[in-house]
Amino acid sequence: METPLPHGWKPLHLDRYDGTTDPDEHINLYTTQVNLYTNNDAILCRVFPTSLKGAALNWYTQLPVESIDSFGTLVRRFTVQYATSQPHHVTSAALASLRQNDDKPLRTFMERFAATSIKIKNLNPEVALHAMLKALKPGPFVDSLCRESPRDMNELRARAAGYIQMEEHSTFRDQVRGKGPAKPKEGHNNKVKVNNDSQFKK
């Protein structure tokens, strides 16, 4: 006899899995929604095929009878089946290879560093801090970090914010100065010259 669904059960709100995306992510999304109602192992197994479609659903329906004795077993077989769909995992080596180019503003580099960091699972904060200190180009900000080392990445980011503001203000000021005074139009110069010549002729 099948285990009845919990009272108030509603269809899951998630994209059905077809075998082309990360299987681990699908499992996490699935269990998160089912656990709102129950963590019963039998329910997790019973409802799981409703979260599949296409080739993934076809794979499930071809599983041998009584080959699944728990949701844990189902998860293991599912993730092995679609292991090739798992995304490439970024490691801390990606941070070690980052460098702030001479022509890149501090803000741009900080955003790039942060975007890479969030892709790394279980990133050691000390590793991130060390990689950041190695990656920054020489300049006033690095000089300040050498004089007083930051305790952690939060402190480094807070201090970087001040230098980013100064850097952007300096860039804006240089752009304004670079424009210089507007040059008079050529037509205006010719008109002035003609008027002056007319005065001399008189």
GROMACS .gro file of C-alpha atoms in nm:
model
  202
    1MET     CA    1   0.000   0.000   0.000
    2GLU     CA    2   0.137   0.340  -0.099
    3THR     CA    3   0.203   0.598   0.170
    4PRO     CA    4  -0.066   0.869   0.140
    5LEU     CA    5   0.040   1.224   0.063
    6PRO     CA    6   0.033   1.470   0.354
    7HIS     CA    7  -0.280   1.677   0.415
    8GLY     CA    8  -0.278   1.997   0.211
    9TRP     CA    9  -0.029   1.864  -0.042
   10LYS     CA   10   0.006   2.081  -0.352
   11PRO     CA   11   0.196   2.024  -0.679
   12LEU     CA   12   0.561   2.122  -0.662
   13HIS     CA   13   0.663   2.456  -0.812
   14LEU     CA   14   0.988   2.370  -0.989
   15ASP     CA   15   1.107   2.306  -1.342
   16ARG     CA   16   1.091   1.937  -1.420
   17TYR     CA   17   1.432   1.782  -1.478
   18ASP     CA   18   1.515   1.651  -1.828
   19GLY     CA   19   1.874   1.533  -1.774
   20THR     CA   20   2.054   1.833  -1.924
   21THR     CA   21   2.122   2.042  -1.612
   22ASP     CA   22   2.289   1.995  -1.274
   23PRO     CA   23   2.133   1.689  -1.100
   24ASP     CA   24   2.255   1.801  -0.756
   25GLU     CA   25   2.073   2.131  -0.794
   26HIS     CA   26   1.753   1.950  -0.889
   27ILE     CA   27   1.777   1.725  -0.583
   28ASN     CA   28   1.826   2.028  -0.359
   29LEU     CA   29   1.528   2.210  -0.509
   30TYR     CA   30   1.312   1.899  -0.490
   31THR     CA   31   1.389   1.806  -0.129
   32THR     CA   32   1.352   2.167  -0.015
   33GLN     CA   33   0.996   2.181  -0.148
   34VAL     CA   34   0.890   1.835  -0.031
   35ASN     CA   35   1.031   1.900   0.316
   36LEU     CA   36   0.782   2.184   0.355
   37TYR     CA   37   0.525   1.906   0.397
   38THR     CA   38   0.723   1.603   0.511
   39ASN     CA   39   1.063   1.436   0.520
   40ASN     CA   40   0.910   1.091   0.495
   41ASP     CA   41   1.137   0.870   0.284
   42ALA     CA   42   0.851   0.690   0.111
   43ILE     CA   43   0.689   1.020   0.009
   44LEU     CA   44   1.019   1.151  -0.127
   45CYS     CA   45   1.050   0.841  -0.346
   46ARG     CA   46   0.685   0.838  -0.453
   47VAL     CA   47   0.671   1.202  -0.563
   48PHE     CA   48   1.015   1.217  -0.725
   49PRO     CA   49   0.909   1.104  -1.077
   50THR     CA   50   0.662   1.396  -1.092
   51SER     CA   51   0.967   1.626  -1.092
   52LEU     CA   52   1.107   1.462  -1.408
   53LYS     CA   53   1.037   1.481  -1.779
   54GLY     CA   54   1.177   1.361  -2.110
   55ALA     CA   55   1.482   1.136  -2.096
   56ALA     CA   56   1.504   1.162  -1.717
   57LEU     CA   57   1.148   1.039  -1.670
   58ASN     CA   58   1.214   0.760  -1.920
   59TRP     CA   59   1.522   0.657  -1.719
   60TYR     CA   60   1.318   0.643  -1.400
   61THR     CA   61   1.040   0.431  -1.549
   62GLN     CA   62   1.296   0.174  -1.667
   63LEU     CA   63   1.446   0.117  -1.323
   64PRO     CA   64   1.412  -0.250  -1.219
   65VAL     CA   65   1.127  -0.328  -0.982
   66GLU     CA   66   1.227  -0.307  -0.613
   67SER     CA   67   1.570  -0.171  -0.707
   68ILE     CA   68   1.513   0.140  -0.492
   69ASP     CA   69   1.502   0.072  -0.118
   70SER     CA   70   1.533   0.433   0.002
   71PHE     CA   71   1.543   0.790  -0.120
   72GLY     CA   72   1.918   0.790  -0.058
   73THR     CA   73   1.958   0.502  -0.304
   74LEU     CA   74   1.742   0.684  -0.559
   75VAL     CA   75   1.952   1.000  -0.525
   76ARG     CA   76   2.278   0.807  -0.572
   77ARG     CA   77   2.155   0.632  -0.886
   78PHE     CA   78   2.010   0.956  -1.021
   79THR     CA   79   2.329   1.159  -0.972
   80VAL     CA   80   2.546   0.881  -1.120
   81GLN     CA   81   2.318   0.861  -1.424
   82TYR     CA   82   2.346   1.235  -1.490
   83ALA     CA   83   2.698   1.299  -1.361
   84THR     CA   84   2.804   1.431  -1.702
   85SER     CA   85   2.546   1.710  -1.668
   86GLN     CA   86   2.713   1.847  -1.356
   87PRO     CA   87   2.878   2.186  -1.414
   88HIS     CA   88   3.253   2.231  -1.394
   89HIS     CA   89   3.341   2.321  -1.037
   90VAL     CA   90   3.564   2.624  -0.993
   91THR     CA   91   3.849   2.579  -0.743
   92SER     CA   92   4.062   2.822  -0.546
   93ALA     CA   93   4.323   2.792  -0.823
   94ALA     CA   94   4.099   3.022  -1.027
   95LEU     CA   95   4.153   3.296  -0.769
   96ALA     CA   96   4.528   3.242  -0.769
   97SER     CA   97   4.538   3.309  -1.142
   98LEU     CA   98   4.353   3.641  -1.121
   99ARG     CA   99   4.548   3.964  -1.164
  100GLN     CA  100   4.440   4.326  -1.169
  101ASN     CA  101   4.567   4.467  -1.497
  102ASP     CA  102   4.722   4.813  -1.497
  103ASP     CA  103   4.434   4.957  -1.699
  104LYS     CA  104   4.157   4.803  -1.487
  105PRO     CA  105   3.986   5.013  -1.216
  106LEU     CA  106   3.977   4.875  -0.863
  107ARG     CA  107   3.597   4.845  -0.871
  108THR     CA  108   3.607   4.630  -1.187
  109PHE     CA  109   3.864   4.395  -1.037
  110MET     CA  110   3.684   4.364  -0.702
  111GLU     CA  111   3.362   4.270  -0.883
  112ARG     CA  112   3.546   4.013  -1.095
  113PHE     CA  113   3.713   3.863  -0.786
  114ALA     CA  114   3.379   3.841  -0.605
  115ALA     CA  115   3.208   3.678  -0.905
  116THR     CA  116   3.477   3.408  -0.913
  117SER     CA  117   3.474   3.356  -0.536
  118ILE     CA  118   3.104   3.274  -0.512
  119LYS     CA  119   3.150   2.987  -0.759
  120ILE     CA  120   3.399   2.812  -0.529
  121LYS     CA  121   3.250   2.568  -0.280
  122ASN     CA  122   3.375   2.589   0.079
  123LEU     CA  123   3.625   2.861  -0.005
  124ASN     CA  124   3.870   2.916   0.281
  125PRO     CA  125   3.852   3.288   0.376
  126GLU     CA  126   4.227   3.297   0.438
  127VAL     CA  127   4.294   3.157   0.091
  128ALA     CA  128   4.068   3.423  -0.060
  129LEU     CA  129   4.245   3.699   0.132
  130HIS     CA  130   4.590   3.576   0.028
  131ALA     CA  131   4.482   3.551  -0.337
  132MET     CA  132   4.342   3.904  -0.329
  133LEU     CA  133   4.662   4.051  -0.185
  134LYS     CA  134   4.868   3.882  -0.457
  135ALA     CA  135   4.634   3.988  -0.736
  136LEU     CA  136   4.615   4.362  -0.671
  137LYS     CA  137   4.836   4.588  -0.881
  138PRO     CA  138   5.090   4.813  -0.701
  139GLY     CA  139   4.946   5.145  -0.593
  140PRO     CA  140   4.815   5.348  -0.298
  141PHE     CA  141   4.564   5.080  -0.196
  142VAL     CA  142   4.825   4.804  -0.183
  143ASP     CA  143   5.061   5.038   0.004
  144SER     CA  144   4.795   5.089   0.271
  145LEU     CA  145   4.744   4.713   0.301
  146CYS     CA  146   5.118   4.663   0.345
  147ARG     CA  147   5.129   4.921   0.622
  148GLU     CA  148   4.834   4.765   0.802
  149SER     CA  149   4.729   4.416   0.699
  150PRO     CA  150   4.352   4.354   0.688
  151ARG     CA  151   4.218   4.101   0.937
  152ASP     CA  152   3.982   3.944   0.685
  153MET     CA  153   3.809   3.994   0.351
  154ASN     CA  154   3.532   4.202   0.506
  155GLU     CA  155   3.784   4.457   0.630
  156LEU     CA  156   3.966   4.455   0.295
  157ARG     CA  157   3.641   4.519   0.106
  158ALA     CA  158   3.549   4.802   0.342
  159ARG     CA  159   3.887   4.967   0.293
  160ALA     CA  160   3.871   4.912  -0.082
  161ALA     CA  161   3.542   5.103  -0.096
  162GLY     CA  162   3.718   5.423   0.011
  163TYR     CA  163   3.990   5.385  -0.252
  164ILE     CA  164   3.733   5.304  -0.519
  165GLN     CA  165   3.554   5.628  -0.440
  166MET     CA  166   3.878   5.827  -0.458
  167GLU     CA  167   3.982   5.653  -0.781
  168GLU     CA  168   3.651   5.725  -0.951
  169HIS     CA  169   3.651   6.087  -0.832
  170SER     CA  170   4.003   6.132  -0.970
  171THR     CA  171   3.903   5.978  -1.304
  172PHE     CA  172   3.600   6.206  -1.330
  173ARG     CA  173   3.811   6.511  -1.246
  174ASP     CA  174   4.068   6.419  -1.513
  175GLN     CA  175   3.793   6.377  -1.770
  176VAL     CA  176   3.650   6.718  -1.691
  177ARG     CA  177   3.991   6.882  -1.712
  178GLY     CA  178   4.071   6.702  -2.035
  179LYS     CA  179   3.782   6.867  -2.214
  180GLY     CA  180   3.930   7.218  -2.180
  181PRO     CA  181   3.760   7.536  -2.299
  182ALA     CA  182   3.542   7.514  -2.605
  183LYS     CA  183   3.710   7.624  -2.927
  184PRO     CA  184   3.542   7.913  -3.113
  185LYS     CA  185   3.374   7.817  -3.436
  186GLU     CA  186   3.564   7.882  -3.758
  187GLY     CA  187   3.275   8.081  -3.901
  188HIS     CA  188   3.283   8.312  -3.603
  189ASN     CA  189   3.658   8.376  -3.647
  190ASN     CA  190   3.614   8.461  -4.014
  191LYS     CA  191   3.332   8.698  -3.932
  192VAL     CA  192   3.545   8.880  -3.676
  193LYS     CA  193   3.830   8.907  -3.926
  194VAL     CA  194   3.600   9.049  -4.193
  195ASN     CA  195   3.461   9.304  -3.951
  196ASN     CA  196   3.813   9.408  -3.850
  197ASP     CA  197   3.919   9.444  -4.215
  198SER     CA  198   3.615   9.659  -4.279
  199GLN     CA  199   3.713   9.890  -3.995
  200PHE     CA  200   4.064   9.935  -4.138
  201LYS     CA  201   3.924  10.010  -4.486
  202LYS     CA  202   3.720  10.292  -4.340
   0.00000   0.00000   0.00000
